[in-house]
CSV table of N, CA and C and ligand atoms in Angstrom, one decimal:
chain,number,residue,atom,x,y,z
A,203,MET,N,-4.2,20.5,-0.5
A,203,MET,CA,-3.3,19.7,0.3
A,203,MET,C,-2.7,18.5,-0.5
A,204,ASP,N,-1.4,18.2,-0.3
A,204,ASP,CA,-0.8,17.2,-1.1
A,204,ASP,C,-1.4,15.8,-0.8
A,205,LYS,N,-1.4,15.0,-1.8
A,205,LYS,CA,-2.0,13.6,-1.6
A,205,LYS,C,-0.9,12.8,-0.8
A,206,PRO,N,-1.4,11.9,0.1
A,206,PRO,CA,-0.5,11.0,0.8
A,206,PRO,C,0.2,10.1,-0.3
A,207,VAL,N,1.5,9.8,0.0
A,207,VAL,CA,2.3,9.0,-0.9
A,207,VAL,C,2.3,7.5,-0.5
A,208,ALA,N,1.9,6.6,-1.4
A,208,ALA,CA,2.0,5.2,-1.2
A,208,ALA,C,3.1,4.6,-2.0
A,209,TYR,N,4.0,3.8,-1.4
A,209,TYR,CA,5.1,3.1,-2.1
A,209,TYR,C,4.6,1.7,-2.3
A,210,ILE,N,4.8,1.2,-3.6
A,210,ILE,CA,4.6,-0.3,-3.8
A,210,ILE,C,5.9,-0.8,-4.3
A,211,LEU,N,6.5,-1.7,-3.6
A,211,LEU,CA,7.8,-2.3,-3.9
A,211,LEU,C,7.7,-3.8,-4.3
A,212,ASN,N,8.3,-4.1,-5.4
A,212,ASN,CA,8.2,-5.5,-5.9
A,212,ASN,C,9.6,-6.1,-6.0
A,213,GLY,N,9.7,-7.3,-5.6
A,213,GLY,CA,11.0,-8.0,-5.5
A,213,GLY,C,11.3,-8.8,-6.7
A,214,PRO,N,12.3,-9.8,-6.5
A,214,PRO,CA,12.9,-10.5,-7.6
A,214,PRO,C,12.0,-11.3,-8.5
A,215,ASN,N,12.3,-11.2,-9.8
A,215,ASN,CA,11.6,-11.9,-10.9
A,215,ASN,C,10.2,-11.4,-11.2
A,216,LEU,N,9.7,-10.5,-10.4
A,216,LEU,CA,8.4,-9.9,-10.7
A,216,LEU,C,8.4,-9.2,-12.1
A,217,ASN,N,9.6,-8.8,-12.5
A,217,ASN,CA,9.7,-8.2,-13.9
A,217,ASN,C,9.4,-9.2,-15.0
A,218,LEU,N,9.4,-10.5,-14.6
A,218,LEU,CA,9.1,-11.5,-15.6
A,218,LEU,C,7.6,-11.9,-15.8
A,219,LEU,N,6.8,-11.2,-15.0
A,219,LEU,CA,5.3,-11.6,-15.0
A,219,LEU,C,4.8,-11.4,-16.4
A,220,GLY,N,3.8,-12.3,-16.7
A,220,GLY,CA,3.2,-12.2,-18.0
A,220,GLY,C,3.9,-13.0,-19.1
A,221,SER,N,5.2,-13.3,-18.9
A,221,SER,CA,6.0,-14.0,-19.9
A,221,SER,C,6.0,-15.5,-19.7
A,222,ARG,N,5.9,-16.0,-18.4
A,222,ARG,CA,6.0,-17.4,-18.1
A,222,ARG,C,5.1,-17.6,-16.9
A,223,GLU,N,4.8,-18.9,-16.6
A,223,GLU,CA,4.1,-19.3,-15.4
A,223,GLU,C,2.7,-18.6,-15.3
A,224,PRO,N,1.9,-18.5,-16.4
A,224,PRO,CA,0.7,-17.7,-16.3
A,224,PRO,C,-0.3,-18.5,-15.4
A,225,ALA,N,-0.2,-19.8,-15.3
A,225,ALA,CA,-1.2,-20.6,-14.5
A,225,ALA,C,-1.0,-20.2,-13.0
A,226,ILE,N,0.2,-19.8,-12.6
A,226,ILE,CA,0.4,-19.4,-11.2
A,226,ILE,C,0.2,-17.9,-11.0
A,227,TYR,N,0.8,-17.1,-11.9
A,227,TYR,CA,0.9,-15.7,-11.7
A,227,TYR,C,0.0,-14.8,-12.6
A,228,GLY,N,-0.8,-15.5,-13.5
A,228,GLY,CA,-1.7,-14.7,-14.4
A,228,GLY,C,-1.0,-14.2,-15.6
A,229,ASN,N,-1.7,-13.6,-16.5
A,229,ASN,CA,-1.2,-13.1,-17.8
A,229,ASN,C,-0.7,-11.7,-17.8
A,230,GLU,N,-1.0,-11.0,-16.8
A,230,GLU,CA,-0.6,-9.6,-16.8
A,230,GLU,C,0.9,-9.3,-16.5
A,231,SER,N,1.4,-8.4,-17.2
A,231,SER,CA,2.8,-8.0,-16.9
A,231,SER,C,2.9,-7.1,-15.7
A,232,LEU,N,4.1,-6.8,-15.2
A,232,LEU,CA,4.2,-5.9,-14.1
A,232,LEU,C,3.8,-4.5,-14.6
A,233,ALA,N,4.1,-4.2,-15.8
A,233,ALA,CA,3.7,-2.9,-16.4
A,233,ALA,C,2.2,-2.8,-16.4
A,234,ASP,N,1.5,-3.9,-16.8
A,234,ASP,CA,0.0,-3.8,-16.8
A,234,ASP,C,-0.5,-3.6,-15.4
A,235,ILE,N,0.1,-4.3,-14.4
A,235,ILE,CA,-0.3,-4.1,-13.0
A,235,ILE,C,-0.1,-2.7,-12.5
A,236,GLU,N,1.1,-2.1,-13.0
A,236,GLU,CA,1.4,-0.7,-12.6
A,236,GLU,C,0.3,0.2,-13.1
A,237,VAL,N,-0.2,0.0,-14.4
A,237,VAL,CA,-1.2,0.9,-14.9
A,237,VAL,C,-2.5,0.8,-14.1
A,238,SER,N,-3.0,-0.4,-13.9
A,238,SER,CA,-4.3,-0.5,-13.1
A,238,SER,C,-4.1,0.0,-11.7
A,239,THR,N,-2.9,-0.2,-11.1
A,239,THR,CA,-2.7,0.2,-9.7
A,239,THR,C,-2.6,1.7,-9.7
A,240,ARG,N,-2.1,2.3,-10.7
A,240,ARG,CA,-2.0,3.8,-10.7
A,240,ARG,C,-3.4,4.4,-10.8
A,241,ASN,N,-4.3,3.7,-11.6
A,241,ASN,CA,-5.7,4.2,-11.7
A,241,ASN,C,-6.4,4.1,-10.4
A,242,ARG,N,-6.2,3.0,-9.7
A,242,ARG,CA,-6.8,2.8,-8.4
A,242,ARG,C,-6.3,3.8,-7.4
A,243,ALA,N,-5.0,4.1,-7.4
A,243,ALA,CA,-4.4,5.0,-6.5
A,243,ALA,C,-5.0,6.4,-6.7
A,244,SER,N,-5.2,6.8,-8.0
A,244,SER,CA,-5.8,8.1,-8.3
A,244,SER,C,-7.2,8.2,-7.7
A,245,GLU,N,-8.0,7.1,-7.9
A,245,GLU,CA,-9.4,7.0,-7.4
A,245,GLU,C,-9.4,7.2,-5.8
A,246,LEU,N,-8.3,6.6,-5.2
A,246,LEU,CA,-8.3,6.6,-3.7
A,246,LEU,C,-7.6,7.9,-3.2
A,247,GLY,N,-7.2,8.8,-4.1
A,247,GLY,CA,-6.5,10.0,-3.7
A,247,GLY,C,-5.1,9.8,-3.1
A,248,LEU,N,-4.4,8.8,-3.7
A,248,LEU,CA,-3.1,8.6,-3.3
A,248,LEU,C,-2.1,8.9,-4.4
A,249,SER,N,-0.9,9.4,-4.1
A,249,SER,CA,0.1,9.5,-5.1
A,249,SER,C,1.0,8.2,-5.0
A,250,LEU,N,1.4,7.7,-6.1
A,250,LEU,CA,2.0,6.3,-6.1
A,250,LEU,C,3.4,6.3,-6.6
A,251,VAL,N,4.3,5.6,-5.8
A,251,VAL,CA,5.6,5.3,-6.2
A,251,VAL,C,5.6,3.8,-6.4
A,252,PHE,N,5.9,3.3,-7.7
A,252,PHE,CA,5.8,1.9,-8.0
A,252,PHE,C,7.2,1.4,-8.5
A,253,ARG,N,7.8,0.5,-7.8
A,253,ARG,CA,9.2,0.0,-8.2
A,253,ARG,C,9.4,-1.5,-8.1
A,254,GLN,N,10.4,-2.0,-8.9
A,254,GLN,CA,10.7,-3.4,-8.8
A,254,GLN,C,12.3,-3.5,-8.8
A,255,SER,N,12.8,-4.4,-8.0
A,255,SER,CA,14.2,-4.7,-8.1
A,255,SER,C,14.5,-6.2,-7.8
A,256,ASN,N,15.5,-6.7,-8.5
A,256,ASN,CA,16.0,-8.1,-8.2
A,256,ASN,C,17.0,-8.1,-7.1
A,257,SER,N,17.3,-6.9,-6.6
A,257,SER,CA,18.4,-6.8,-5.6
A,257,SER,C,17.8,-6.6,-4.1
A,258,GLU,N,18.2,-7.4,-3.2
A,258,GLU,CA,17.8,-7.3,-1.8
A,258,GLU,C,18.1,-5.9,-1.2
A,259,GLY,N,19.4,-5.5,-1.5
A,259,GLY,CA,19.9,-4.2,-1.0
A,259,GLY,C,19.0,-3.0,-1.4
A,260,ALA,N,18.6,-3.1,-2.7
A,260,ALA,CA,17.8,-2.0,-3.3
A,260,ALA,C,16.5,-1.9,-2.5
A,261,ILE,N,15.9,-3.1,-2.3
A,261,ILE,CA,14.6,-3.1,-1.6
A,261,ILE,C,14.8,-2.6,-0.2
A,262,VAL,N,15.8,-3.0,0.5
A,262,VAL,CA,16.1,-2.4,1.9
A,262,VAL,C,16.2,-0.9,1.8
A,263,ASP,N,17.0,-0.4,0.8
A,263,ASP,CA,17.1,1.1,0.7
A,263,ASP,C,15.8,1.7,0.4
A,264,TRP,N,14.9,1.1,-0.4
A,264,TRP,CA,13.6,1.7,-0.7
A,264,TRP,C,12.6,1.7,0.5
A,265,VAL,N,12.7,0.6,1.3
A,265,VAL,CA,11.9,0.6,2.5
A,265,VAL,C,12.3,1.7,3.5
A,266,GLN,N,13.6,1.9,3.6
A,266,GLN,CA,14.2,3.0,4.4
A,266,GLN,C,13.7,4.3,3.9
A,267,GLU,N,13.7,4.5,2.6
A,267,GLU,CA,13.3,5.7,1.9
A,267,GLU,C,11.8,6.0,2.2
A,268,ALA,N,11.0,4.9,2.1
A,268,ALA,CA,9.6,5.0,2.3
A,268,ALA,C,9.3,5.6,3.7
A,269,HIS,N,10.1,5.1,4.7
A,269,HIS,CA,9.9,5.6,6.1
A,269,HIS,C,9.9,7.1,6.2
A,270,SER,N,10.8,7.8,5.4
A,270,SER,CA,10.8,9.2,5.5
A,270,SER,C,9.9,9.9,4.5
A,271,LYS,N,9.6,9.2,3.4
A,271,LYS,CA,8.8,9.9,2.3
A,271,LYS,C,7.4,9.5,2.1
A,272,ALA,N,7.0,8.3,2.7
A,272,ALA,CA,5.6,7.8,2.3
A,272,ALA,C,4.7,7.8,3.5
A,273,ALA,N,3.4,7.8,3.2
A,273,ALA,CA,2.4,7.6,4.2
A,273,ALA,C,2.1,6.1,4.5
A,274,GLY,N,2.5,5.3,3.5
A,274,GLY,CA,2.2,3.8,3.7
A,274,GLY,C,3.0,3.1,2.6
A,275,LEU,N,3.1,1.8,2.8
A,275,LEU,CA,3.9,0.9,2.0
A,275,LEU,C,3.2,-0.4,1.7
A,276,ILE,N,3.3,-0.8,0.4
A,276,ILE,CA,2.9,-2.2,0.1
A,276,ILE,C,4.1,-2.9,-0.5
A,277,ILE,N,4.3,-4.1,-0.1
A,277,ILE,CA,5.5,-4.8,-0.6
A,277,ILE,C,5.2,-6.3,-1.0
A,278,ASN,N,5.6,-6.6,-2.2
A,278,ASN,CA,5.7,-8.0,-2.6
A,278,ASN,C,7.1,-8.4,-2.7
A,279,PRO,N,7.7,-9.0,-1.6
A,279,PRO,CA,9.1,-9.2,-1.6
A,279,PRO,C,9.6,-10.3,-2.5
A,280,GLY,N,8.7,-11.0,-3.3
A,280,GLY,CA,9.0,-12.1,-4.1
A,280,GLY,C,9.7,-13.2,-3.3
A,281,ALA,N,10.7,-13.9,-3.8
A,281,ALA,CA,11.3,-15.0,-3.1
A,281,ALA,C,12.0,-14.5,-1.8
A,282,TYR,N,12.4,-13.2,-1.7
A,282,TYR,CA,13.0,-12.7,-0.5
A,282,TYR,C,12.0,-12.8,0.7
A,283,THR,N,10.7,-12.9,0.4
A,283,THR,CA,9.7,-13.2,1.5
A,283,THR,C,10.2,-14.3,2.4
A,284,HIS,N,10.8,-15.4,1.8
A,284,HIS,CA,11.0,-16.6,2.5
A,284,HIS,C,12.4,-16.7,3.1
A,285,THR,N,13.3,-15.6,2.8
A,285,THR,CA,14.7,-15.7,3.2
A,285,THR,C,15.2,-14.5,3.9
A,286,SER,N,14.6,-13.3,3.7
A,286,SER,CA,15.3,-12.1,4.0
A,286,SER,C,15.0,-11.5,5.4
A,287,ILE,N,16.0,-11.7,6.3
A,287,ILE,CA,16.0,-11.0,7.6
A,287,ILE,C,16.2,-9.5,7.4
A,288,ALA,N,17.0,-9.2,6.4
A,288,ALA,CA,17.3,-7.8,6.2
A,288,ALA,C,16.1,-7.0,5.8
A,289,ILE,N,15.2,-7.5,4.9
A,289,ILE,CA,14.0,-6.8,4.6
A,289,ILE,C,13.0,-6.8,5.8
A,290,HIS,N,13.0,-7.9,6.5
A,290,HIS,CA,12.2,-7.9,7.8
A,290,HIS,C,12.6,-6.8,8.7
A,291,ASP,N,13.9,-6.6,8.9
A,291,ASP,CA,14.4,-5.6,9.8
A,291,ASP,C,14.1,-4.2,9.3
A,292,ALA,N,14.3,-4.0,8.0
A,292,ALA,CA,14.0,-2.7,7.4
A,292,ALA,C,12.5,-2.4,7.6
A,293,LEU,N,11.6,-3.4,7.4
A,293,LEU,CA,10.2,-3.1,7.6
A,293,LEU,C,9.9,-2.8,9.1
A,294,ILE,N,10.5,-3.5,10.0
A,294,ILE,CA,10.2,-3.2,11.4
A,294,ILE,C,10.6,-1.8,11.7
A,295,ALA,N,11.7,-1.3,11.1
A,295,ALA,CA,12.2,0.0,11.4
A,295,ALA,C,11.4,1.1,10.8
A,296,ALA,N,10.6,0.8,9.8
A,296,ALA,CA,9.8,1.8,9.0
A,296,ALA,C,8.5,1.9,9.7
A,297,ALA,N,8.3,3.0,10.5
A,297,ALA,CA,7.1,3.2,11.3
A,297,ALA,C,6.0,3.8,10.4
A,298,LEU,N,5.4,3.0,9.6
A,298,LEU,CA,4.2,3.5,8.8
A,298,LEU,C,3.4,2.3,8.4
A,299,PRO,N,2.1,2.5,8.0
A,299,PRO,CA,1.3,1.4,7.6
A,299,PRO,C,1.9,0.6,6.5
A,300,LYS,N,1.9,-0.8,6.7
A,300,LYS,CA,2.6,-1.7,5.8
A,300,LYS,C,1.8,-2.9,5.5
A,301,ILE,N,1.7,-3.3,4.2
A,301,ILE,CA,0.9,-4.4,3.8
A,301,ILE,C,1.8,-5.3,2.9
A,302,GLU,N,1.8,-6.6,3.1
A,302,GLU,CA,2.5,-7.6,2.3
A,302,GLU,C,1.5,-8.2,1.3
A,303,ILE,N,1.9,-8.3,0.1
A,303,ILE,CA,1.0,-8.9,-0.9
A,303,ILE,C,1.7,-10.0,-1.7
A,304,HIS,N,0.9,-11.0,-2.1
A,304,HIS,CA,1.4,-12.1,-3.0
A,304,HIS,C,0.4,-12.4,-4.0
A,305,LEU,N,0.8,-12.5,-5.3
A,305,LEU,CA,-0.1,-12.9,-6.3
A,305,LEU,C,-0.7,-14.3,-6.1
A,306,SER,N,0.2,-15.2,-5.8
A,306,SER,CA,-0.3,-16.6,-5.6
A,306,SER,C,-0.5,-16.9,-4.1
A,307,ASN,N,-1.3,-17.9,-3.8
A,307,ASN,CA,-1.5,-18.3,-2.4
A,307,ASN,C,-0.3,-19.2,-2.0
A,308,ILE,N,0.6,-18.5,-1.3
A,308,ILE,CA,1.9,-19.1,-1.0
A,308,ILE,C,1.7,-20.3,0.0
A,309,HIS,N,0.6,-20.4,0.7
A,309,HIS,CA,0.3,-21.5,1.6
A,309,HIS,C,-0.2,-22.7,0.9
A,310,ALA,N,-0.6,-22.6,-0.4
A,310,ALA,CA,-1.0,-23.7,-1.2
A,310,ALA,C,0.0,-24.2,-2.1
A,311,ARG,N,1.3,-23.8,-1.9
A,311,ARG,CA,2.4,-24.1,-2.8
A,311,ARG,C,3.5,-25.0,-2.1
A,312,GLU,N,4.7,-24.9,-2.6
A,312,GLU,CA,5.8,-25.7,-2.0
A,312,GLU,C,6.0,-25.3,-0.6
A,313,ALA,N,6.5,-26.3,0.2
A,313,ALA,CA,6.7,-26.1,1.7
A,313,ALA,C,7.6,-24.8,1.9
A,314,PHE,N,8.6,-24.6,1.1
A,314,PHE,CA,9.5,-23.5,1.3
A,314,PHE,C,8.9,-22.1,1.1
A,315,ARG,N,7.7,-22.1,0.5
A,315,ARG,CA,7.0,-20.8,0.3
A,315,ARG,C,6.0,-20.5,1.4
A,316,ARG,N,5.7,-21.5,2.2
A,316,ARG,CA,4.7,-21.3,3.2
A,316,ARG,C,5.1,-20.5,4.4
A,317,LYS,N,6.4,-20.3,4.5
A,317,LYS,CA,6.9,-19.4,5.6
A,317,LYS,C,7.3,-18.0,5.0
A,318,SER,N,6.7,-17.0,5.7
A,318,SER,CA,7.1,-15.6,5.3
A,318,SER,C,7.9,-15.0,6.5
A,319,LEU,N,9.2,-14.6,6.2
A,319,LEU,CA,9.9,-14.0,7.3
A,319,LEU,C,9.5,-12.5,7.4
A,320,THR,N,8.9,-12.0,6.4
A,320,THR,CA,8.5,-10.5,6.4
A,320,THR,C,7.1,-10.3,7.0
A,321,ALA,N,6.3,-11.3,7.0
A,321,ALA,CA,4.8,-11.1,7.4
A,321,ALA,C,4.7,-10.6,8.8
A,322,SER,N,5.6,-10.9,9.7
A,322,SER,CA,5.4,-10.4,11.1
A,322,SER,C,5.8,-9.0,11.2
A,323,ALA,N,6.3,-8.4,10.2
A,323,ALA,CA,6.7,-7.0,10.2
A,323,ALA,C,5.7,-6.0,9.6
A,324,VAL,N,4.6,-6.6,9.1
A,324,VAL,CA,3.6,-5.7,8.4
A,324,VAL,C,2.3,-5.8,9.2
A,325,ASP,N,1.4,-4.8,8.8
A,325,ASP,CA,0.1,-4.8,9.5
A,325,ASP,C,-0.9,-5.9,9.0
A,326,GLY,N,-0.8,-6.2,7.7
A,326,GLY,CA,-1.7,-7.3,7.2
A,326,GLY,C,-1.2,-7.8,5.8
A,327,LEU,N,-1.8,-8.8,5.4
A,327,LEU,CA,-1.4,-9.5,4.1
A,327,LEU,C,-2.6,-9.7,3.2
A,328,ILE,N,-2.3,-9.6,1.9
A,328,ILE,CA,-3.3,-9.9,0.9
A,328,ILE,C,-2.6,-10.9,-0.1
A,329,ILE,N,-3.2,-12.1,-0.1
A,329,ILE,CA,-2.5,-13.2,-0.7
A,329,ILE,C,-3.4,-14.0,-1.6
A,330,GLY,N,-3.0,-14.3,-2.8
A,330,GLY,CA,-3.7,-15.3,-3.6
A,330,GLY,C,-4.8,-14.7,-4.6
A,331,PHE,N,-4.9,-13.4,-4.7
A,331,PHE,CA,-5.9,-12.8,-5.6
A,331,PHE,C,-5.4,-12.3,-6.9
A,332,GLY,N,-4.1,-12.8,-7.2
A,332,GLY,CA,-3.5,-12.4,-8.5
A,332,GLY,C,-3.3,-10.8,-8.5
A,333,ALA,N,-3.3,-10.3,-9.8
A,333,ALA,CA,-3.1,-8.9,-9.9
A,333,ALA,C,-4.1,-8.0,-9.2
A,334,ALA,N,-5.3,-8.5,-9.1
A,334,ALA,CA,-6.4,-7.7,-8.4
A,334,ALA,C,-6.0,-7.4,-6.9
A,335,GLY,N,-5.1,-8.2,-6.4
A,335,GLY,CA,-4.6,-8.0,-5.0
A,335,GLY,C,-4.0,-6.6,-4.8
A,336,TYR,N,-3.3,-6.1,-5.9
A,336,TYR,CA,-2.7,-4.8,-5.7
A,336,TYR,C,-3.7,-3.7,-5.4
A,337,GLY,N,-4.8,-3.7,-6.1
A,337,GLY,CA,-5.9,-2.8,-5.9
A,337,GLY,C,-6.5,-2.9,-4.5
A,338,LEU,N,-6.7,-4.2,-4.1
A,338,LEU,CA,-7.2,-4.5,-2.8
A,338,LEU,C,-6.3,-4.0,-1.7
A,339,ALA,N,-5.0,-4.2,-1.9
A,339,ALA,CA,-4.0,-3.7,-0.9
A,339,ALA,C,-4.0,-2.2,-0.8
A,340,LEU,N,-4.1,-1.5,-2.0
A,340,LEU,CA,-4.2,0.0,-1.9
A,340,LEU,C,-5.4,0.4,-1.1
A,341,GLU,N,-6.5,-0.2,-1.3
A,341,GLU,CA,-7.7,0.1,-0.6
A,341,GLU,C,-7.5,-0.1,0.9
A,342,ALA,N,-6.9,-1.2,1.3
A,342,ALA,CA,-6.6,-1.5,2.7
A,342,ALA,C,-5.6,-0.5,3.3
A,343,LEU,N,-4.6,-0.1,2.4
A,343,LEU,CA,-3.6,0.9,2.9
A,343,LEU,C,-4.3,2.2,3.1
A,344,ARG,N,-5.2,2.6,2.2
A,344,ARG,CA,-5.9,3.9,2.4
A,344,ARG,C,-6.6,3.9,3.7
A,345,ASN,N,-7.3,2.8,4.1
A,345,ASN,CA,-8.0,2.7,5.3
A,345,ASN,C,-7.0,2.9,6.5
A,346,LEU,N,-5.9,2.2,6.5
A,346,LEU,CA,-4.9,2.3,7.6
A,346,LEU,C,-4.4,3.7,7.7
A,347,ILE,N,-4.1,4.3,6.6
A,347,ILE,CA,-3.5,5.7,6.6
A,347,ILE,C,-4.6,6.7,7.2
A,348,ASP,N,-5.9,6.5,6.8
A,348,ASP,CA,-6.9,7.3,7.4
A,348,ASP,C,-7.1,7.1,8.9
A,349,LYS,N,-7.0,5.8,9.3
A,349,LYS,CA,-7.2,5.5,10.7
A,349,LYS,C,-6.1,6.1,11.6
A,350,ARG,N,-4.9,6.1,11.0
A,350,ARG,CA,-3.7,6.6,11.9
A,350,ARG,C,-3.6,8.1,11.8
A,351,GLY,N,-4.4,8.7,10.9
A,351,GLY,CA,-4.4,10.2,10.9
A,351,GLY,C,-3.1,10.7,10.4
B,601,CA2,O1,3.0,-15.0,-5.3
B,601,CA2,C1,3.8,-14.1,-5.3
B,601,CA2,O2,3.5,-12.9,-5.5
B,601,CA2,C2,5.3,-14.4,-5.0
B,601,CA2,O3,5.8,-13.3,-4.2
B,601,CA2,C3,6.0,-14.4,-6.4
B,601,CA2,C4,7.5,-14.8,-6.4
B,601,CA2,C5,7.7,-16.0,-5.6
B,601,CA2,O4,9.0,-16.3,-5.4
B,601,CA2,C6,7.0,-16.0,-4.2
B,601,CA2,O5,7.2,-17.2,-3.5
B,601,CA2,C7,5.5,-15.7,-4.3
B,601,CA2,C8,8.0,-15.0,-7.8
B,601,CA2,C9,7.8,-13.8,-8.7
B,601,CA2,C10,7.6,-14.1,-10.2
B,601,CA2,O6,8.4,-15.2,-10.6
B,601,CA2,C11,8.2,-15.6,-11.9
B,601,CA2,C12,9.0,-16.6,-12.3
B,601,CA2,C13,9.0,-17.1,-13.6
B,601,CA2,C14,8.1,-16.5,-14.5
B,601,CA2,C15,7.3,-15.4,-14.1
B,601,CA2,C16,7.4,-15.0,-12.8
């Protein structure tokens, strides 16, 4: 039987990880995170689509794509977390298990980061565990996929 497909979507500036702001976001690049997340996906019996874009429209398109092609979705919307009604609406329309993830604890940072417009459109959130959060999110997603059959 084919493995269930998990989409991991990363938003703006996450392509800069590892180059600056290590005190907040850690030393790992997004490519490093992709490698460790692919290993975890394989252990969990999931096939992985891992993408990043700085464009809000691309992320909306990929959430819509996940609706038809994936068994579950993990999203780090980056700064669009705090601003994007379009990504919120795309997530609401995508009827599949969904998890929002953030490397940093957005509730312990600037006031403008404490509000997530996308959080109400997902099943759960994993926040503040750095790069390790991606593996934790995959584990949680596998549980949701199994529960929903
Ligand atoms: O903590 C997270 O995962 C964030 O989604 C990361 C976003 C930020 O806008 C969110 O509020 C929280 C930022 C992505 C990375 O930004 C960088 C900026 C400069 C250097 C390296 C990364």
